[in-house]
Coordinates of C-alpha atoms and ligand atoms in Angstrom, one line a residue:
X1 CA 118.1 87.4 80.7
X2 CA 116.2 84.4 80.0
X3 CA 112.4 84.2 80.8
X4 CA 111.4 81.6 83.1
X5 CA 107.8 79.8 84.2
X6 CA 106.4 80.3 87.4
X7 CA 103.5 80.0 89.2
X8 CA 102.6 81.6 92.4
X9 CA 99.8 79.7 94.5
X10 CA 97.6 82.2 96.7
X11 CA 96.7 85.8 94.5
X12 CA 96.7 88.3 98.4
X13 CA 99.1 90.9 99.0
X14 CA 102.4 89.4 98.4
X15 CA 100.8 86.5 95.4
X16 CA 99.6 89.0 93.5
X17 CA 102.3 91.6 93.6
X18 CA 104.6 89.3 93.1
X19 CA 103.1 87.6 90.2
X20 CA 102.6 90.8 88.5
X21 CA 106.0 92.5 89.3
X22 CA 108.1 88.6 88.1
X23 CA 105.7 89.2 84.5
X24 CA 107.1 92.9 84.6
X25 CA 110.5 91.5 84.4
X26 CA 109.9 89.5 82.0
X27 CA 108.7 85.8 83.1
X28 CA 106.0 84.5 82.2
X29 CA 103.4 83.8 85.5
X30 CA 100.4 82.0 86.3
X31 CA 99.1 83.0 89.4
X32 CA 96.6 80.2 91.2
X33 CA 93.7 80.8 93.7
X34 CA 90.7 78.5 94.8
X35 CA 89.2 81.7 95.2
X36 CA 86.7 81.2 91.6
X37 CA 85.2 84.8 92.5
X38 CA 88.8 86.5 92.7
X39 CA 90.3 84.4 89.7
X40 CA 87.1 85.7 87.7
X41 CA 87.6 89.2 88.9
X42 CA 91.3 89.6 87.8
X43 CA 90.2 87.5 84.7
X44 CA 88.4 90.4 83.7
X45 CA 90.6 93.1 84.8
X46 CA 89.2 93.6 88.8
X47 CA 91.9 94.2 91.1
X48 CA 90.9 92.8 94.5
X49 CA 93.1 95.2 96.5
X50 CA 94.2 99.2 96.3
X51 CA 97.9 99.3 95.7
X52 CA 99.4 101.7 94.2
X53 CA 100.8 100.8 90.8
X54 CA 99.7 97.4 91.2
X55 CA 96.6 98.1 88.4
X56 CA 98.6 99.2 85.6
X57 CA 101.6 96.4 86.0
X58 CA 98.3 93.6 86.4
X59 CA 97.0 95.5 83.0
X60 CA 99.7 95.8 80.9
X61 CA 101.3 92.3 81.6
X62 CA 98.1 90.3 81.4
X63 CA 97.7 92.1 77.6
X64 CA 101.5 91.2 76.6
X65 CA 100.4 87.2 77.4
X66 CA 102.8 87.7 80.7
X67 CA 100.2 86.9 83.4
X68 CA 97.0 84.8 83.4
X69 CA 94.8 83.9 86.3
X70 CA 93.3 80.4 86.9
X71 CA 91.9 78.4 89.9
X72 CA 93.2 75.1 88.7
X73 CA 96.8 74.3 90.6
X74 CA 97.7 71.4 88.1
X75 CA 97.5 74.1 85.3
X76 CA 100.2 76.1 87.6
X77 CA 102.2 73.0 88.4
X78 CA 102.2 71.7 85.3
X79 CA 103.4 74.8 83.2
X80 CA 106.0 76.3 85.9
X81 CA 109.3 75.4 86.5
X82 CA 108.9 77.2 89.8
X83 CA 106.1 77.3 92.1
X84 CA 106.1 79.7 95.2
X85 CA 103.3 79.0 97.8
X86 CA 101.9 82.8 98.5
X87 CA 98.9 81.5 100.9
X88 CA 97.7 83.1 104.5
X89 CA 99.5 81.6 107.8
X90 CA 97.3 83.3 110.0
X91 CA 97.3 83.5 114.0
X92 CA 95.7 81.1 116.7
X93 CA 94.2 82.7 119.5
X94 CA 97.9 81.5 121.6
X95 CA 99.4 84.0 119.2
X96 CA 101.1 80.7 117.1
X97 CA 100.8 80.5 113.3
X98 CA 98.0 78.6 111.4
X99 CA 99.8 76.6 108.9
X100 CA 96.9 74.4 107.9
X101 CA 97.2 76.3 104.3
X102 CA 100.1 75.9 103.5
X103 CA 99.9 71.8 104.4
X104 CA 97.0 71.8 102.1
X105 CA 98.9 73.3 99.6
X106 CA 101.6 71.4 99.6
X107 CA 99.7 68.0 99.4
X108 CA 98.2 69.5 96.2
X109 CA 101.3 70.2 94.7
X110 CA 102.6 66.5 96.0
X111 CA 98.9 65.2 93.6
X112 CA 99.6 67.0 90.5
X113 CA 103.7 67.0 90.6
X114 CA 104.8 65.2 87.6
X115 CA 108.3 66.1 87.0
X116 CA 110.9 68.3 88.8
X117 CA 110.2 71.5 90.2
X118 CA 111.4 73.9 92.7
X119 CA 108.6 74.6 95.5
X120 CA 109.2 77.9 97.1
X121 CA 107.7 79.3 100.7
X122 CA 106.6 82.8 100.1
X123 CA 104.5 82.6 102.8
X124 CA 106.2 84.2 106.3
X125 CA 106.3 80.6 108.5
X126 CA 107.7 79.6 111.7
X127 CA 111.3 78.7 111.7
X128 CA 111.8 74.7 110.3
X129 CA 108.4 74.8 107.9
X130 CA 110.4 74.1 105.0
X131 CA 111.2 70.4 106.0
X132 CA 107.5 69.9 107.2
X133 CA 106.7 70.9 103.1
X134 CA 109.3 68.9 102.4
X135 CA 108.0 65.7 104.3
X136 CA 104.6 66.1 103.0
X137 CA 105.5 66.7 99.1
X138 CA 107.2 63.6 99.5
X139 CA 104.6 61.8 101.2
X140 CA 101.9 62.8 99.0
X141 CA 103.8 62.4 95.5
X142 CA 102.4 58.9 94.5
X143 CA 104.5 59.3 91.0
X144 CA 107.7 59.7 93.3
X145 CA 109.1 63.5 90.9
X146 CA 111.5 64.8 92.4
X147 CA 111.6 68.7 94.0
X148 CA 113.2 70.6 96.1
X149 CA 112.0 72.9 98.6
X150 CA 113.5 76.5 98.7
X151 CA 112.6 79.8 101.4
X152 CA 112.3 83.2 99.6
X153 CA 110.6 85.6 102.5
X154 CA 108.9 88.2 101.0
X155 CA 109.8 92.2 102.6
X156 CA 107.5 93.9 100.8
X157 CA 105.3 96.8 102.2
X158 CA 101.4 97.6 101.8
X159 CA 101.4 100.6 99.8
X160 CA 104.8 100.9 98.5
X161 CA 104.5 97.0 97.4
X162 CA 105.5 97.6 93.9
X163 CA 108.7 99.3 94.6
X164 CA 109.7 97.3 97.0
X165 CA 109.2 94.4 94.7
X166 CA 110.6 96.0 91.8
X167 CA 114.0 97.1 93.9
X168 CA 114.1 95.1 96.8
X169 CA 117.4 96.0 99.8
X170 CA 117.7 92.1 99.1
X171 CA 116.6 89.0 98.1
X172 CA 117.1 86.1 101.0
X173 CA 116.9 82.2 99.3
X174 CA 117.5 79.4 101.7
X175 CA 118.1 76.2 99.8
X176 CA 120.3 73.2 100.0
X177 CA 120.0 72.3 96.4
X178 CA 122.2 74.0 94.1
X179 CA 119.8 73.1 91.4
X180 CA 117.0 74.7 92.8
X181 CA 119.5 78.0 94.2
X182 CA 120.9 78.0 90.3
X183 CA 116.8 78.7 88.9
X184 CA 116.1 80.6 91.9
X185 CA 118.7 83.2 90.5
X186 CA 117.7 83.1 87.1
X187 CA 114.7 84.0 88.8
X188 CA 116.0 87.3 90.6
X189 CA 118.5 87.8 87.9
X190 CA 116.3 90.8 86.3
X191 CA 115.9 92.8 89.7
X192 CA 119.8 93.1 90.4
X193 CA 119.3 93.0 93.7
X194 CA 121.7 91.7 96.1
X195 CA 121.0 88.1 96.8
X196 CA 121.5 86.5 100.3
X197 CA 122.3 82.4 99.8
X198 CA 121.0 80.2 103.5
X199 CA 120.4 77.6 104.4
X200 CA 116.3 77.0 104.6
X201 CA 116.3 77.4 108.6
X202 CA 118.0 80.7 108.2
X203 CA 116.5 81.8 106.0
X204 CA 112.4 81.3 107.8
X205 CA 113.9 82.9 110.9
X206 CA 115.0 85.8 108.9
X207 CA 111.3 87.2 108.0
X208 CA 110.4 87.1 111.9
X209 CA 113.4 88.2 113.2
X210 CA 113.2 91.2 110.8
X211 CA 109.4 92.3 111.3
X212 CA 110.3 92.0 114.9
X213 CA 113.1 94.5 114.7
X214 CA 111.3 96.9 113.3
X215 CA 108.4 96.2 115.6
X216 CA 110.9 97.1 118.5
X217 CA 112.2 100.0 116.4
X218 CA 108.5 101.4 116.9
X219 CA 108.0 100.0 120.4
X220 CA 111.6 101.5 121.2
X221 CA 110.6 105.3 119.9
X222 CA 107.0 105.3 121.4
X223 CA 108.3 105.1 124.7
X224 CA 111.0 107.6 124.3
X225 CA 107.7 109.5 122.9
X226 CA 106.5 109.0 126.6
X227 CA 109.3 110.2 128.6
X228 CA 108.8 113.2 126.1
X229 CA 105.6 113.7 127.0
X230 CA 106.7 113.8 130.8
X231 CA 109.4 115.8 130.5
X232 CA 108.5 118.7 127.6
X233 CA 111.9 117.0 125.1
X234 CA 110.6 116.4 121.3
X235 CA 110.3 113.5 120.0
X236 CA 110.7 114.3 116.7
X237 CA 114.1 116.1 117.5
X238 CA 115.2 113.0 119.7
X239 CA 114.8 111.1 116.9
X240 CA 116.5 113.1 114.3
X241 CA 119.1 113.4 116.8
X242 CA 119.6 109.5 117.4
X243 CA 118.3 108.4 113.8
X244 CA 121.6 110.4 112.0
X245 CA 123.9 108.0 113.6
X246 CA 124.0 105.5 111.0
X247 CA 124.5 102.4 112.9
X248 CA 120.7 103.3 114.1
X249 CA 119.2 104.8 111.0
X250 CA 116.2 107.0 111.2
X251 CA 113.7 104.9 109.1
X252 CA 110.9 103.7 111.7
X253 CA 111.4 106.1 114.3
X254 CA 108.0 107.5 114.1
X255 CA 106.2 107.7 117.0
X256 CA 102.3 107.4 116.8
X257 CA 99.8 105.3 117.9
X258 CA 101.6 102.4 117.9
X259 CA 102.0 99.5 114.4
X260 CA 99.4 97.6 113.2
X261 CA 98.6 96.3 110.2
X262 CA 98.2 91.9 109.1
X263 CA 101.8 91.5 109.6
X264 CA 103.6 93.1 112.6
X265 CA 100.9 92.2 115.1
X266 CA 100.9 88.5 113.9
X267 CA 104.5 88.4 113.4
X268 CA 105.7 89.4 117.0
X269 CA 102.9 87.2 118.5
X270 CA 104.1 83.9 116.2
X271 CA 108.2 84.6 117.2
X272 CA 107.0 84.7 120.6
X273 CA 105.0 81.1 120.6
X274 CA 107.9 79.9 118.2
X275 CA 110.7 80.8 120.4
X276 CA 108.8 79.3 123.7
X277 CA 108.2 76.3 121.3
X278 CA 112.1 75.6 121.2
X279 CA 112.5 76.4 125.1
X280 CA 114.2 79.8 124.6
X281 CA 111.6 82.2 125.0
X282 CA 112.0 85.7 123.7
X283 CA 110.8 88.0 126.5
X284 CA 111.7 91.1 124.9
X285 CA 109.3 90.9 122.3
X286 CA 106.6 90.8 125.2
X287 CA 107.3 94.3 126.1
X288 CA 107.4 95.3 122.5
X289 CA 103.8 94.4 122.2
X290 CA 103.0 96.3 125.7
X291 CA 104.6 99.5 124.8
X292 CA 102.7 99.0 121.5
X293 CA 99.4 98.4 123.5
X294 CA 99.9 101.2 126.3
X295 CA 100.7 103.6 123.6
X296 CA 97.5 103.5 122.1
X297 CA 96.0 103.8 126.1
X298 CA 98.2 107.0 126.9
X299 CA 96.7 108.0 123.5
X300 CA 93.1 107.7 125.1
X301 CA 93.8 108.6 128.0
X302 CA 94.9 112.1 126.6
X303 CA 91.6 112.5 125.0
X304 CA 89.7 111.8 127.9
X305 CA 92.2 114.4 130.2
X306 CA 90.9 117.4 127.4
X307 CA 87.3 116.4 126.9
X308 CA 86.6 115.3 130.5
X309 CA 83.8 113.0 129.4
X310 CA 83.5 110.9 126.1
X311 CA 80.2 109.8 126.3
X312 CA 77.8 112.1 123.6
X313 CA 80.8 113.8 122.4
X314 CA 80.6 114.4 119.1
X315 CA 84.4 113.1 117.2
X316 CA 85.6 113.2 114.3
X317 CA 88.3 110.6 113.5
X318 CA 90.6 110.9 110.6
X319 CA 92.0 107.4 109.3
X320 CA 91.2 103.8 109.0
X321 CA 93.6 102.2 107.5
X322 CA 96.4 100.3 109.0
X323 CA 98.9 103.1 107.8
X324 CA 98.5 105.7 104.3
X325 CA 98.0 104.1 100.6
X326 CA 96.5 101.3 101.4
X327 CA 93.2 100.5 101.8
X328 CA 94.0 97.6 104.2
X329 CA 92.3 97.8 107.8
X330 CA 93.0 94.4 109.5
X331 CA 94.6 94.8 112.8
X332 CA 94.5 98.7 112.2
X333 CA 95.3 100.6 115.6
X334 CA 92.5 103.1 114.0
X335 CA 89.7 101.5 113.6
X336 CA 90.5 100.5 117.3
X337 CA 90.1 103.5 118.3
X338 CA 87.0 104.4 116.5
X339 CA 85.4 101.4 118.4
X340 CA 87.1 102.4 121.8
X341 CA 85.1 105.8 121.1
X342 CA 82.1 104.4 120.1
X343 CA 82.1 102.4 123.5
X344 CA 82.5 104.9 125.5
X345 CA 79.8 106.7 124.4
X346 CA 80.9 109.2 121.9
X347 CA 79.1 110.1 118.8
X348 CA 82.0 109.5 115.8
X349 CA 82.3 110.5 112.1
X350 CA 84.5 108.7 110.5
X351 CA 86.4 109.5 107.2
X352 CA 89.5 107.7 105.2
X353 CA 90.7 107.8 101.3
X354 CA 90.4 104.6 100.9
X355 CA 89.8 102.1 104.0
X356 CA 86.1 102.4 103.9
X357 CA 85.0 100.5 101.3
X358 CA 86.9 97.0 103.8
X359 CA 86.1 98.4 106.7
X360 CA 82.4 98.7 105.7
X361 CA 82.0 95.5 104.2
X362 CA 84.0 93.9 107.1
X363 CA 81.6 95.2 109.3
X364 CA 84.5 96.1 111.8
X365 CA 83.3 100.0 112.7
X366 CA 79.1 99.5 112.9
X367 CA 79.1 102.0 115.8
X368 CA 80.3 105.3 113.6
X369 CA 78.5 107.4 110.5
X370 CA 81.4 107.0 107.5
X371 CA 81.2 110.2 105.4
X372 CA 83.1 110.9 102.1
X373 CA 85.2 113.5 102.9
X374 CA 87.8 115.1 105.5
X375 CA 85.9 117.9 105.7
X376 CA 82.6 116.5 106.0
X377 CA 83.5 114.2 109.2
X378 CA 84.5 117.1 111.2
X379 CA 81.4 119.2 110.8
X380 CA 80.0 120.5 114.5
X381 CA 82.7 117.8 116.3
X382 CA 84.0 118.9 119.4
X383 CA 87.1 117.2 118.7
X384 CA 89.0 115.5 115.4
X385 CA 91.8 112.5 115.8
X386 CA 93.9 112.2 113.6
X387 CA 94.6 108.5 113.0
X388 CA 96.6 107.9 110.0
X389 CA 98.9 109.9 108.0
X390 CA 97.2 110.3 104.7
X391 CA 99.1 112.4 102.2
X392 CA 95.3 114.2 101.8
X393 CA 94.7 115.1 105.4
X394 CA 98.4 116.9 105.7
X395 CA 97.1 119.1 102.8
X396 CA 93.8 119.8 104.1
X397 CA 92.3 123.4 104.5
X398 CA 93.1 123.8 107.8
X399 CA 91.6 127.1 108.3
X400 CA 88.3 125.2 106.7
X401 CA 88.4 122.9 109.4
X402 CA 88.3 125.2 112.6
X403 CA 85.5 127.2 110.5
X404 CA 83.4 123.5 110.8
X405 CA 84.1 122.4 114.2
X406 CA 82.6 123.2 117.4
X407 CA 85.3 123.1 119.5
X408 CA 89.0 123.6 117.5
X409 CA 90.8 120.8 119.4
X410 CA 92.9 118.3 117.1
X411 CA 94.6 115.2 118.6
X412 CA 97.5 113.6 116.3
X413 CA 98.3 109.9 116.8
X414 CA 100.6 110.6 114.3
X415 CA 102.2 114.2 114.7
X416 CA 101.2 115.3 111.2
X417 CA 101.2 118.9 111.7
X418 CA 103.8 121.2 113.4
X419 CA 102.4 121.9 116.8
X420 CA 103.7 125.7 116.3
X421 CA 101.4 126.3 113.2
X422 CA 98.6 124.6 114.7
X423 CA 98.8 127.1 118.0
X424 CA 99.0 130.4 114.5
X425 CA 95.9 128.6 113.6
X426 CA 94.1 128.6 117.1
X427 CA 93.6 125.0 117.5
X428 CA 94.2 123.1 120.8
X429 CA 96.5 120.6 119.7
X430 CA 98.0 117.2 121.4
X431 CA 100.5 114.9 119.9
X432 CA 102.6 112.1 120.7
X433 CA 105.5 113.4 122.3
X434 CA 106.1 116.8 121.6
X435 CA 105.6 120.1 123.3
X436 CA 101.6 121.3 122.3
X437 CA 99.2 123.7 123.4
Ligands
UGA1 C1 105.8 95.1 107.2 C2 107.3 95.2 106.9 O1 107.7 96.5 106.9 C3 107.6 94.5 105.6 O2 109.0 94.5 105.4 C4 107.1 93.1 105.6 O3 107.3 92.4 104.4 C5 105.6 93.1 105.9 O4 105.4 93.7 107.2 C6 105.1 91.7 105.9 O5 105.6 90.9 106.8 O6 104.4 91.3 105.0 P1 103.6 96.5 106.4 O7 102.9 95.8 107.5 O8 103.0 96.5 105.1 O9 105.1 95.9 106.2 O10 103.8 98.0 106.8 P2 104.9 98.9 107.6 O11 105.2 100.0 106.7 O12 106.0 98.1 108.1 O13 104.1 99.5 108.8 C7 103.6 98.6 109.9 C8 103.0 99.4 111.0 O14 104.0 100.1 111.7 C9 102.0 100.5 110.5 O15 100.9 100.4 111.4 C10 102.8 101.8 110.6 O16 101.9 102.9 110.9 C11 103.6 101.5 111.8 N1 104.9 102.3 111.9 C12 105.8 102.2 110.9 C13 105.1 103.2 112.9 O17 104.2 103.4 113.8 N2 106.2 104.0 112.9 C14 107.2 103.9 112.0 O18 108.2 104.6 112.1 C15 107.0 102.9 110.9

């Protein structure tokens, strides 16, 4: 395999673990940010965000002269024969996508472009963003290099973000340039994954349509989880049952408290304003975000039915994050309900591995005491929720637990336990979807 250089513009989620996992391969990367604070904290080993692996690749490649950091996007441009753009398109408040980054980044590329190079859209972006980048490159590029402009949506997962780098289902590159679709897979060539050749079009709409399949897949199974509920079937048996057939697939069948997270939310909201955009609007996904809503208020609503009042209640909730190993809390359906708690009144104690530390500093749960561990939150509470699936809280002492509440009364947005152990244990316990106690 032959190394190549490339630069990835924006050092997030999907920058940085992409910058690091192409220098594991082999190539060499400079990753770009006009962040001087973050440059100067990977500069000297900091890792901005908790995911796992993610330390020890950033370490190890940045000793072997694989992986530098800078804030200057002519250094990138300059010494990369490809350049992905890895910035934030974040939503309006109509639910379309902010691409005011990603214009500025492209002019910049268009000042400092001296000679060819292939400009790649990391980024997820409504449907037809390539030619926009395209447009404005060429507009902005006074010594008239050429480039071409490629798609290469980025699947990867918070938490499992290295792996799914590292061994990724598939690699999707929409290009019209067979020069640029011939470095592109030199690019991909050490991963040996399969790669998927579109056009840039197809390619855009790919990363929406995806994220919004699986949205549906968890809109779909929570309100299966509902007529569950009603009827005393299990959801976790239905879903076994429906997930073995292999044109369906079990993965995201879990019923909880509904997806959150910095993608799927966004996602969902931008295919809807870009499918109204082109005049054929996408109604289905409407009723994807209400199921996802309403299963968070049947959630509630199941809390209030058991403790009759909220108000002065003392709760304990376990969970911040967005989902386990990550210590991301945007959009997270749990600190939601920490704050739906809080306003009604009840007295929370809050408790995650990792999620505090954002969560704090983002000031987004001011209402509830954080404490530092499981154990600690649920001390005297009169009831715990369970919010997110941590790996930690499935091993908890549960018999440690009952001894420290007031009341034994567990509620599981994310049916953690098995409802038949936690009735052994003497704890009144409610799920989503199955038969409890
Ligand atoms: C998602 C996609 O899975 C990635 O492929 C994509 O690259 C990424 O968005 C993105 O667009 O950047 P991510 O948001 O990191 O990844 O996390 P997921 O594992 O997909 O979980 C999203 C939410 O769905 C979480 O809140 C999780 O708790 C929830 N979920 C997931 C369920 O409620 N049930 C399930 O069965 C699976």
């Amino acid at each position: 395999m032959s190394s190549m250089d490339l630069c990835i513009i924006g050092s997030g989620y999907v920058g940085l673990v992409s910058g690091a996992c192409f220098a594991e391969v082999g190539h060499k990367v400079v990753c770009v940010d006009n962040d001087p604070k973050k440059v100067a904290a990977l500069q000297s080993g900091r890792i901005p965000i908790y995911e796992p692996g993610l330390e020890d690749i950033v370490h190890r490649n940045v000793s072997a002269g694989r992986l530098r950091f800078t804030d200057k996007i002519e250094d990138g441009v300059d010494n990369s024969q490809v350049v992905f753009i890895a910035v934030p398109t974040p939503p309006q408040p109509d639910g379309s996508v902010d691409l005011s980054f990603i214009e500025k980044v492209a002019r910049e590329i268009a000042g400092v472009l001296k000679e060819y190079r292939v400009v790649v859209d990391k980024s997820t972006v409504p449907v037809k963003t390539g030619e926009k980048v395209a447009e404005t490159i060429k507009r902005y590029n006074r010594a008239g290099a050429e480039f071409d402009v490629v798609s290469n949506p980025e699947f990867l997962r918070e938490g499992c973000a290295v792996a799914d780098l590292m061994k990724p289902d598939r690699v999707v590159i929409g290009s019209a340039s067979d020069r640029a679709l011939a470095l592109m897979k030199k690019v991909y060539e050490p991963f040996m994954a399969p790669i998927l050749v579109t056009d840039i079009n197809s390619a855009e709409l790919i990363k929406h349509a995806a994220n919004s399949f699986l949205a549906l897949k968890i809109s779909y199974i929570n309100a299966v989880s509902a007529i569950c509920d009603a009827s005393g079937a299990d959801i976790e048996k239905v879903a076994d049952g429906i997930g073995a057939d292999k044109r369906i697939g079990r993965s995201f069948l879990n019923a909880g408290l509904g997806y959150g997270g910095s993608c799927f939310p966004k996602d969902i909201a931008a295919f809807i304003a870009i499918s109204d955009a082109l005049g054929v609007p996408f109604t289905l996904l409407k009723e994807v975000q209400r199921i996802n809503k309403d299963q968070k208020e049947r959630f509630l609503k199941g809390l209030r039915d058991a403790l009759w009042v909220l108000r002065d209640k003392k709760i304990a909730v376990w969970g911040l994050t967005f989902k386990p190993d990550t210590d991301d809390v945007r959009s997270s359906v749990a600190i939601e309900i920490v704050n739906d708690l809080v306003k009604e009144g009840a007295i929370v104690t809050a408790y995650d591995p990792k999620g505090m530390e954002k969560a704090v500093e983002w000031k987004m749960v001011e209402g509830a005491r954080l404490v530092h561990s499981a154990l600690e939150a649920v001390e005297g509470a009169e009831a715990l929720v369970l919010a997110t699936e941590w790996g930690e809280f499935a091993n908890v002492d549960l018999q440690e637990v009952k001894k420290r509440m007031m009341t034994p009364m567990i509620f599981d947005g994310r049916n953690l336990f098995d409802p038949a152990t936690m009735k052994d244990l003497g704890f009144a316990y409610k799920c989503i979807g199955r038969s409890t106690v």
